[in-house]
mmCIF file of C-alpha atoms in Angstrom:
data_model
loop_
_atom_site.group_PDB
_atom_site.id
_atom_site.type_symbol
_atom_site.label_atom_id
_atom_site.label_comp_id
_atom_site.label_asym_id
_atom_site.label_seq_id
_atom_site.Cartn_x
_atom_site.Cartn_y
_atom_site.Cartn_z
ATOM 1 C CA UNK N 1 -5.777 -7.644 -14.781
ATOM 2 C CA UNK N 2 -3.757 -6.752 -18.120
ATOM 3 C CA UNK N 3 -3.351 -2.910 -18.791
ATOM 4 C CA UNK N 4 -6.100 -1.413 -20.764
ATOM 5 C CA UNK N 5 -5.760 1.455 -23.496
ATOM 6 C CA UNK N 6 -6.859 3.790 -20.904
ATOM 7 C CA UNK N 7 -4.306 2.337 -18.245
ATOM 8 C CA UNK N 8 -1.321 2.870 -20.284
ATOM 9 C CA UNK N 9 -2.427 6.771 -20.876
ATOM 10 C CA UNK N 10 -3.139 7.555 -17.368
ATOM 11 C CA UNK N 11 0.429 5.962 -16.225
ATOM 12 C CA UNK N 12 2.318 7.328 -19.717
ATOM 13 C CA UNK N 13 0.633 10.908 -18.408
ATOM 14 C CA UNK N 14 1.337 11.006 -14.784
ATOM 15 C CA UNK N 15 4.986 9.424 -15.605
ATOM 16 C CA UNK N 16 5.764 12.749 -17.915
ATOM 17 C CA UNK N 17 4.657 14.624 -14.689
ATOM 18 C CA UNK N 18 7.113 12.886 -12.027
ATOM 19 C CA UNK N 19 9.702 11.616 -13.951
ATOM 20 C CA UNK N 20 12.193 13.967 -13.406
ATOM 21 C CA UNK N 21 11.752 13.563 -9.736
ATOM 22 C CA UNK N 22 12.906 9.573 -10.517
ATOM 23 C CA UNK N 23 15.798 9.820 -8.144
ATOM 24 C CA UNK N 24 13.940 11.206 -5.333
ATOM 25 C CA UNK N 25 10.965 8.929 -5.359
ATOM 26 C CA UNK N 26 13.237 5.699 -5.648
ATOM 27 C CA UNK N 27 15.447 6.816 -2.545
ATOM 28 C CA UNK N 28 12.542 7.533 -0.676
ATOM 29 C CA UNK N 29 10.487 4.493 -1.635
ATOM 30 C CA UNK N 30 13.466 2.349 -0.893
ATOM 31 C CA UNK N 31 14.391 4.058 2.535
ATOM 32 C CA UNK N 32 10.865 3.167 3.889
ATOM 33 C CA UNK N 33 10.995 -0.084 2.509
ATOM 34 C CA UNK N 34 13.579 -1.049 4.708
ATOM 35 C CA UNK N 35 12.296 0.703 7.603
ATOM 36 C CA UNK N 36 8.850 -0.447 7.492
ATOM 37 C CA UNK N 37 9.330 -4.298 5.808
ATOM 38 C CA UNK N 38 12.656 -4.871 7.607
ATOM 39 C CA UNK N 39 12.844 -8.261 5.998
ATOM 40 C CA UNK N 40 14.012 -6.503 3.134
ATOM 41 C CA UNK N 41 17.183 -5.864 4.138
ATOM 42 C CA UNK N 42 18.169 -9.315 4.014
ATOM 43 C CA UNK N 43 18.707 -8.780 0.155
ATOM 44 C CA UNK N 44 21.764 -5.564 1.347
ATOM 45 C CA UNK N 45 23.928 -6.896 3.597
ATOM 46 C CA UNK N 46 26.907 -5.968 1.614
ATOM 47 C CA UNK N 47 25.985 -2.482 2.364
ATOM 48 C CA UNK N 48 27.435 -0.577 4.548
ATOM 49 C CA UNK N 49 24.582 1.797 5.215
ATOM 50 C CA UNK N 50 20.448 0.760 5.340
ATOM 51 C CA UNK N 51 19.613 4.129 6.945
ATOM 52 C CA UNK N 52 17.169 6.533 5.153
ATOM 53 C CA UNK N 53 18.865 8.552 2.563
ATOM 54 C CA UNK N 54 21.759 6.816 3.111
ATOM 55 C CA UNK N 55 24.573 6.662 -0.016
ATOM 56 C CA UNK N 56 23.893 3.403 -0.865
ATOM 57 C CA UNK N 57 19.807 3.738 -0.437
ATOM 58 C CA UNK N 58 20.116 6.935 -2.936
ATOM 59 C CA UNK N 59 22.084 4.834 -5.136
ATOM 60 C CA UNK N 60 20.151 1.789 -5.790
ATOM 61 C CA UNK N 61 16.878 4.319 -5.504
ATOM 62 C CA UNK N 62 17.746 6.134 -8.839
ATOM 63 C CA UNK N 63 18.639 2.525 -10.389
ATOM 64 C CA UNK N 64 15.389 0.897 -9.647
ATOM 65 C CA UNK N 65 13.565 4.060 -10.752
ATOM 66 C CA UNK N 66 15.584 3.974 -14.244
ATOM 67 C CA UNK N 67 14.098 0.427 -15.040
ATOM 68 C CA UNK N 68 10.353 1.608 -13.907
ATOM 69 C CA UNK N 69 11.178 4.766 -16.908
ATOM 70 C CA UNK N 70 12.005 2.052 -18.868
ATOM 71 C CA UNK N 71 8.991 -0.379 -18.295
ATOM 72 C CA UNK N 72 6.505 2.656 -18.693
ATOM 73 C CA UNK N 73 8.688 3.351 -22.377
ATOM 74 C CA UNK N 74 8.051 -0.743 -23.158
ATOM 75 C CA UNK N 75 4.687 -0.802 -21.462
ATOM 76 C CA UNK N 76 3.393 -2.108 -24.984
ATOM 77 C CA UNK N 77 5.156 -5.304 -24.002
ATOM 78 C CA UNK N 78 6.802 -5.513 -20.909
ATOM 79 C CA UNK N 79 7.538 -9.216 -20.663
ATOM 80 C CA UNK N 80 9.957 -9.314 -23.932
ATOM 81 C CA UNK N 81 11.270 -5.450 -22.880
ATOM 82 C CA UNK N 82 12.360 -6.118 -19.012
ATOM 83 C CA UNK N 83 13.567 -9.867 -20.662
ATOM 84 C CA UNK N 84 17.295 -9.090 -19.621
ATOM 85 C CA UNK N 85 16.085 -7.453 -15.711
ATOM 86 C CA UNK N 86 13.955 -10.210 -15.212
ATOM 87 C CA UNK N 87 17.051 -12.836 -15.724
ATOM 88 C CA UNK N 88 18.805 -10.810 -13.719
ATOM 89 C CA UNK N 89 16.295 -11.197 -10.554
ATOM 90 C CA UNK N 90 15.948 -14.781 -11.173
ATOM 91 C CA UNK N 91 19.099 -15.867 -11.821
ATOM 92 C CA UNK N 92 21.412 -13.428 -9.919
ATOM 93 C CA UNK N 93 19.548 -11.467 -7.392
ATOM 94 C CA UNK N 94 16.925 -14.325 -6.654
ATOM 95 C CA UNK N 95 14.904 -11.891 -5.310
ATOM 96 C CA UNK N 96 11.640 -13.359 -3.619
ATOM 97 C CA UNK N 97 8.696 -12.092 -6.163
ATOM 98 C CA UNK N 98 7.086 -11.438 -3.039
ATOM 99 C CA UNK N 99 8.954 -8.576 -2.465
ATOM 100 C CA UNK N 100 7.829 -6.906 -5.590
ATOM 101 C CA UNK N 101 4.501 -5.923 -3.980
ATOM 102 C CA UNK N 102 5.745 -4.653 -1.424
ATOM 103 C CA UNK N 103 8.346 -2.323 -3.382
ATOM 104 C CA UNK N 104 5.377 -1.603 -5.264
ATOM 105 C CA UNK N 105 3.260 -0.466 -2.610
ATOM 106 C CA UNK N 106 6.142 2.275 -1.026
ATOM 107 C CA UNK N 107 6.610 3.404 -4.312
ATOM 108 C CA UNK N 108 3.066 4.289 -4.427
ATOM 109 C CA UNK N 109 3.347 5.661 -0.850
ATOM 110 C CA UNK N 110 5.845 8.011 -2.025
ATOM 111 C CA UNK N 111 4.127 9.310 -4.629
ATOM 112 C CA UNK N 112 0.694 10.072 -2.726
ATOM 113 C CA UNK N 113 3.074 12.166 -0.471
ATOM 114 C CA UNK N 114 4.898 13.898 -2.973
ATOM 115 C CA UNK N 115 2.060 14.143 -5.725
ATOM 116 C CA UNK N 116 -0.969 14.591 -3.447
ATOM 117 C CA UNK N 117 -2.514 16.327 -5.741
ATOM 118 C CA UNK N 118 -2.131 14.673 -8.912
ATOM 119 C CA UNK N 119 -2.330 11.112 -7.339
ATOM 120 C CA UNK N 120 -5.884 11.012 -7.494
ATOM 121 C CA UNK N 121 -7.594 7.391 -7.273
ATOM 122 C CA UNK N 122 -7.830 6.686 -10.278
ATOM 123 C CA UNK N 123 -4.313 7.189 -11.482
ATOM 124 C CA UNK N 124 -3.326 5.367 -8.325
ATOM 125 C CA UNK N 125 -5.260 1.981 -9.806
ATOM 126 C CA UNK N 126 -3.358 2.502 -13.437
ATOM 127 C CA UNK N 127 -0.140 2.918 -11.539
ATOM 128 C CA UNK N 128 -1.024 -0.243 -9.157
ATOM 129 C CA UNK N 129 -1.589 -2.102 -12.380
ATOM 130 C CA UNK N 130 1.261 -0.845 -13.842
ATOM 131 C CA UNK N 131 3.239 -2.087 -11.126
ATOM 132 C CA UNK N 132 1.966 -5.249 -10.741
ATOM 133 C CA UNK N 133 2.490 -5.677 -14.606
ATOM 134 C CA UNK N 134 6.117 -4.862 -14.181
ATOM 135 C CA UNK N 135 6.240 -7.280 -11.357
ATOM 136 C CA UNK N 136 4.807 -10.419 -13.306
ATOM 137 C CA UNK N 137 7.170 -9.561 -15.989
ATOM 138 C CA UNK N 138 10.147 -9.313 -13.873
ATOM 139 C CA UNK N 139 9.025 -12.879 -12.436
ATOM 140 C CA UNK N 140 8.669 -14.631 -15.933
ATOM 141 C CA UNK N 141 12.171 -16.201 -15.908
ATOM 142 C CA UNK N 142 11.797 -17.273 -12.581
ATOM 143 C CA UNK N 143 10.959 -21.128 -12.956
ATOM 144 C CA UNK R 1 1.219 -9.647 23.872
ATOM 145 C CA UNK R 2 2.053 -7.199 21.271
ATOM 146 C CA UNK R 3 4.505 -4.768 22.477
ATOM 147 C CA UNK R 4 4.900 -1.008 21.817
ATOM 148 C CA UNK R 5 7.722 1.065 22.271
ATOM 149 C CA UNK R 6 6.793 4.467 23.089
ATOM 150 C CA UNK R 7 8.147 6.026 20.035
ATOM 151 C CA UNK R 8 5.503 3.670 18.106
ATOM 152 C CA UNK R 9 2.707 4.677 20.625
ATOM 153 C CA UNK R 10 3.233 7.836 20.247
ATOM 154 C CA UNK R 11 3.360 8.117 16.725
ATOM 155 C CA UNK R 12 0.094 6.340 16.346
ATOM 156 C CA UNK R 13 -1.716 8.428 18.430
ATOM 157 C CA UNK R 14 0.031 11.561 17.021
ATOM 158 C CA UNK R 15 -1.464 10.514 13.171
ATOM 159 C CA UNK R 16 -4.633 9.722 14.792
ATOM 160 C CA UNK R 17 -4.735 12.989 16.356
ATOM 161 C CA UNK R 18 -4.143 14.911 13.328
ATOM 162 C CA UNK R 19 -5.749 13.323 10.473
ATOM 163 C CA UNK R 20 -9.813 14.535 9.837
ATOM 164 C CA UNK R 21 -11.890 11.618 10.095
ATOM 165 C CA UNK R 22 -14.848 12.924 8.209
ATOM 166 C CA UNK R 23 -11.953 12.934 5.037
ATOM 167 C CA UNK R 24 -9.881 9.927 5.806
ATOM 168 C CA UNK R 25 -12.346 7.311 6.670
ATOM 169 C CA UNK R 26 -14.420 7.925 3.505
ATOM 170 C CA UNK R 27 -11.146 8.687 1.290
ATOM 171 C CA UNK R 28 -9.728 5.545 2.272
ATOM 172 C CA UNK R 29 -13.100 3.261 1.495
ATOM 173 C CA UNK R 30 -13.416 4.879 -1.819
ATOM 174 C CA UNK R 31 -9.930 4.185 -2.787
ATOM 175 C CA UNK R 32 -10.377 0.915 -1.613
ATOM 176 C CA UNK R 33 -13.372 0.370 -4.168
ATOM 177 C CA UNK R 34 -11.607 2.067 -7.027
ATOM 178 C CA UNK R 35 -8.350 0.394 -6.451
ATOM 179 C CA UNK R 36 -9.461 -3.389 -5.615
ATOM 180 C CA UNK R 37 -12.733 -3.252 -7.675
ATOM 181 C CA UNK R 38 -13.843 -7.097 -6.566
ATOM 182 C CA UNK R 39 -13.807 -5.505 -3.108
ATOM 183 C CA UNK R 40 -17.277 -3.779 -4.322
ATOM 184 C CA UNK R 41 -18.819 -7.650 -3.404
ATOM 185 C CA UNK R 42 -19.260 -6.387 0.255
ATOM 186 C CA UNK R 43 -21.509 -3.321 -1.010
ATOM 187 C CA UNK R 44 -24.470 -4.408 -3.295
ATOM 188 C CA UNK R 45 -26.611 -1.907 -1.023
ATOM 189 C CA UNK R 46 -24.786 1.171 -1.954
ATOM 190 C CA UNK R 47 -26.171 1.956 -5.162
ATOM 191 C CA UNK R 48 -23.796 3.357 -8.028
ATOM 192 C CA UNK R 49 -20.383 2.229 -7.795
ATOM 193 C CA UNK R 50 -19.853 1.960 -11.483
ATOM 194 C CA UNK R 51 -17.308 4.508 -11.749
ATOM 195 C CA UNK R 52 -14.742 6.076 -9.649
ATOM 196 C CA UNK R 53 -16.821 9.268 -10.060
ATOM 197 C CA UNK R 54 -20.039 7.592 -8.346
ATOM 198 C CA UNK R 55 -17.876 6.085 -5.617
ATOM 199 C CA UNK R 56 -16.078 9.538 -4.485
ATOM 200 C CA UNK R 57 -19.424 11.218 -4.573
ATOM 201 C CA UNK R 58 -22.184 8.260 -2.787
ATOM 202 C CA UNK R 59 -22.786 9.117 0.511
ATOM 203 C CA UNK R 60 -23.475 5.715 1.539
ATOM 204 C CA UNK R 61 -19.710 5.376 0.839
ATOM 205 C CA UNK R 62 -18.610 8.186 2.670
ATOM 206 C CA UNK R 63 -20.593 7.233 5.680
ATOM 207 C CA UNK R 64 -19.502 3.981 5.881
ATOM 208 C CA UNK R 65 -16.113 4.894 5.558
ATOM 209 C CA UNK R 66 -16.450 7.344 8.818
ATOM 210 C CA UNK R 67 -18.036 3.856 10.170
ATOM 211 C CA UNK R 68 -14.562 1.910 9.860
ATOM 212 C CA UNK R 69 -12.317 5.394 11.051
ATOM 213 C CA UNK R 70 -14.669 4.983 13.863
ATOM 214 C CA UNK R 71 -13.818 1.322 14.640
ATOM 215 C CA UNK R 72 -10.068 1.740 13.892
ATOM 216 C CA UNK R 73 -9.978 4.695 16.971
ATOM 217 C CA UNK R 74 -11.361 1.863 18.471
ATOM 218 C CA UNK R 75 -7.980 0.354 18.303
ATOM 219 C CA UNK R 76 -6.074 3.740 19.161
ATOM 220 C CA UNK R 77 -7.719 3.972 22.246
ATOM 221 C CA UNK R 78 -7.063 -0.029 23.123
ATOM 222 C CA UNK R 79 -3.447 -0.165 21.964
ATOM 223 C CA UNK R 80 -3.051 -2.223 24.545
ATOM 224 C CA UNK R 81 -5.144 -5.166 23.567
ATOM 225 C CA UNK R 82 -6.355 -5.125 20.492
ATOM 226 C CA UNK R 83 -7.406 -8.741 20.234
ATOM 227 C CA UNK R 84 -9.743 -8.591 22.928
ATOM 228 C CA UNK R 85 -11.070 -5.205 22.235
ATOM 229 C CA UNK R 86 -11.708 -6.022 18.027
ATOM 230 C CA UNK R 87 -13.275 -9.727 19.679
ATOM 231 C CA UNK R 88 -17.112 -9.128 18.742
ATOM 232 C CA UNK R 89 -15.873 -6.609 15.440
ATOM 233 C CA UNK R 90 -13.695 -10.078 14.195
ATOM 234 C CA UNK R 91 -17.064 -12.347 14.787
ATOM 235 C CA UNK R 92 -19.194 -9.648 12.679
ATOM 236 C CA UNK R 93 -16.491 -9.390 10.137
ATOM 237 C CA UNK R 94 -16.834 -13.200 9.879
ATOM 238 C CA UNK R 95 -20.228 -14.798 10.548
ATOM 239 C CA UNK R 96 -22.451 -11.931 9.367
ATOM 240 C CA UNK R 97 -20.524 -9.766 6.903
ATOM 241 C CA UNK R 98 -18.327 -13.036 5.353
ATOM 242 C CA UNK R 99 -15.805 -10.840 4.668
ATOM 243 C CA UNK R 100 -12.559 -12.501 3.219
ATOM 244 C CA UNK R 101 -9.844 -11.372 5.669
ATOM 245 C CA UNK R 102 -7.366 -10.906 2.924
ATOM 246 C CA UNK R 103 -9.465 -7.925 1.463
ATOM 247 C CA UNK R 104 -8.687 -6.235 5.322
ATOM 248 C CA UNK R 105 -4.732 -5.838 4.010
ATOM 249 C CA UNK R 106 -6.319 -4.070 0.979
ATOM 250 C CA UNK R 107 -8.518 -0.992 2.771
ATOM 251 C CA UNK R 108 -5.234 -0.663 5.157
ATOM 252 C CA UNK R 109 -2.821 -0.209 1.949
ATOM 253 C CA UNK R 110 -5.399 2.237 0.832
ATOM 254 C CA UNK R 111 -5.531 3.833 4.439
ATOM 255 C CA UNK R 112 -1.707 4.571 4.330
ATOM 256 C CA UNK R 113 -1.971 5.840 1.078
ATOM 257 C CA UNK R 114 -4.703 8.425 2.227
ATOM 258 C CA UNK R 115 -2.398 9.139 5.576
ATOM 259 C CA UNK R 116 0.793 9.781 3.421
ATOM 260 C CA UNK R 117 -1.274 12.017 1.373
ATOM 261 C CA UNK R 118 -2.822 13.995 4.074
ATOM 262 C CA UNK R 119 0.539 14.058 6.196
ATOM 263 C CA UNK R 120 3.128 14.368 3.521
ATOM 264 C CA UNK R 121 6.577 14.426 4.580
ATOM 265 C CA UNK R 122 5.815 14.648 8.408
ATOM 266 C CA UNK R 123 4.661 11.004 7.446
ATOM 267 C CA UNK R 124 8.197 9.717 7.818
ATOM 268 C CA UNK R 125 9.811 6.437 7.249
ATOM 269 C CA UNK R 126 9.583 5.409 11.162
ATOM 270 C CA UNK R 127 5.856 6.861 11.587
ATOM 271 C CA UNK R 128 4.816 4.453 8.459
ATOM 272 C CA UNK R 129 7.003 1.730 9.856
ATOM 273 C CA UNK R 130 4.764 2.284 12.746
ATOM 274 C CA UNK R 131 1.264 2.717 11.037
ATOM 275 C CA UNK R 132 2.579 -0.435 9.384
ATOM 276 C CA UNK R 133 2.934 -2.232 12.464
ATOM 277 C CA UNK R 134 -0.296 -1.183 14.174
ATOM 278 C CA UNK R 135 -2.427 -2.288 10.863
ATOM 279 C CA UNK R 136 -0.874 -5.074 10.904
ATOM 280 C CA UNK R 137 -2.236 -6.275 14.717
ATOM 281 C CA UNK R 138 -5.681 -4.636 13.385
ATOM 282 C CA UNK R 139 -5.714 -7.101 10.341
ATOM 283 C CA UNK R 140 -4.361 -10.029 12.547
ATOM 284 C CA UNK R 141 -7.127 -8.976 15.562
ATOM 285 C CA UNK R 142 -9.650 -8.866 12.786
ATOM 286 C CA UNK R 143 -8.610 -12.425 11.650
ATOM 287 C CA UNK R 144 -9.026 -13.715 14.659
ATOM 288 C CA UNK R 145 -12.192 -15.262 15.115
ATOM 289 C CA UNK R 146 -12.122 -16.331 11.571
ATOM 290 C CA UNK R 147 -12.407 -20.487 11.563
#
């Protein structure tokens, strides 16, 4: 399930469309992932604030959003281009990779709402793959 | 015993009363075939599925796809027990269809999609949490009979 030629356009092309809507989409796709996979939360305790929208949420929104523009600028090679982010998950944050998917799939929530348009099937498979690609690269260091 | 609050009721019959079938259901199957390709096993009848194109536009697709918004008002109508009421559905599912039950989490991530897109932002973080929940006890009713 690697990223064809035609992947990487479709998700280079819709990312020059969103991107500068980064901060949104993150704090959204993060509210309602620990709303609707409360599980999740287990991983921000040492938050103050889990609500929607919430400081925090808005925060850490924008910064996972800033490493997806960065995957889709290395998506050539994302396992030696998120090296650093995924030691950081495996060594640090010890996030479950199962969590990933689910990120993923909110993300891609968020976008059929705000994009409804543009989101059309086909550049919701590139962006799935995409997704998952960034996942299995942020899990390489993992064991 | 799955239990509802009445925010959660609510909600899922307020999506269910506002969404158009005749677009979701078919929207939502198509997606599913696009998406999760292998999931294209289940439909050697259908004719042209070779590109995303031929699956948007075959009406065998879009039929079938009012077929399983059919079955899932099923559901909305049963909130109450599920399991009993998706009982014969889950032995189809398994002994004539051979559907793998992991491919039923698939068609209801494409089904939220196709909500959220329909909905927008009325589709808030608490309604999903609650579509969430009620495709989840589809899924697991739908498993059920499984051995």
């Amino acid at each position: 399930m690697s990223l064809s030629a035609k992947d990487k356009k479709t998700v280079k092309t819709f990312w020059a469309k969103i991107s500068s809507n980064g901060e949104t989409i993150g704090a959204d796709a993060l509210s309602r992932m620990l709303v609707v996979y409360p599980q999740t939360k287990t991983y921000f305790s040492h938050w103050k604030d889990l609500s929607p929208g919430s400081a925090p949420v808005k925060k850490h929104g924008a910064t996972v959003m800033a490493g997806v523009a960065d995957a889709v600028a290395k998506i050539d090679d994302l396992t030696s281009g998120l090296l650093s982010l995924s030691e950081l998950h495996a060594f640090t944050l010890r996030v479950d990779p199962s969590n990933f998917k689910i990120l993923s799939h909110s993300i891609l929530v968020v976008l059929a709402i705000m994009f409804p348009t543009d989101f059309t099937p086909e550049v919701h498979v590139a962006m799935d793959k995409f997704l998952a690609a960034v996942a299995r690269a942020l899990s390489e260091k993992y064991r | 015993m799955v239990k509802w609050t009445d925010f959660e009721c609510a909600t899922i019959q307020d999506i269910f009363s506002k969404i158009d079938y005749d677009v979701v259901g078919p929207a939502a199957l198509s997606r599913c075939l696009i998406v999760y390709p292998w999931t294209q096993r289940y439909f050697g009848g259908f004719g042209n599925l070779y590109k995303a194109a031929a699956i948007t536009s075959n009406p065998k697709v879009a039929a079938h796809g009012k077929v399983v918004i059919a079955g899932l008002e099923k559901a909305v109508k049963n909130m109450d027990d599920i399991k009993t009421t998706y009982k014969d559905l889950s032995v189809l599912h398994s002994e004539k269809l051979q559907v793998d039950p992991d491919n039923f989490n698939l068609l209801a991530d494409c089904l939220t999609v196709v909500v959220a897109g329909q909905m927008g932002a009325a589709f808030t973080p608490e309604g999903h949490a609650a579509f969430q929940k009620f495709l989840a006890v589809v899924v697991a009713s739908l498993r059920k009979q499984y051995n």
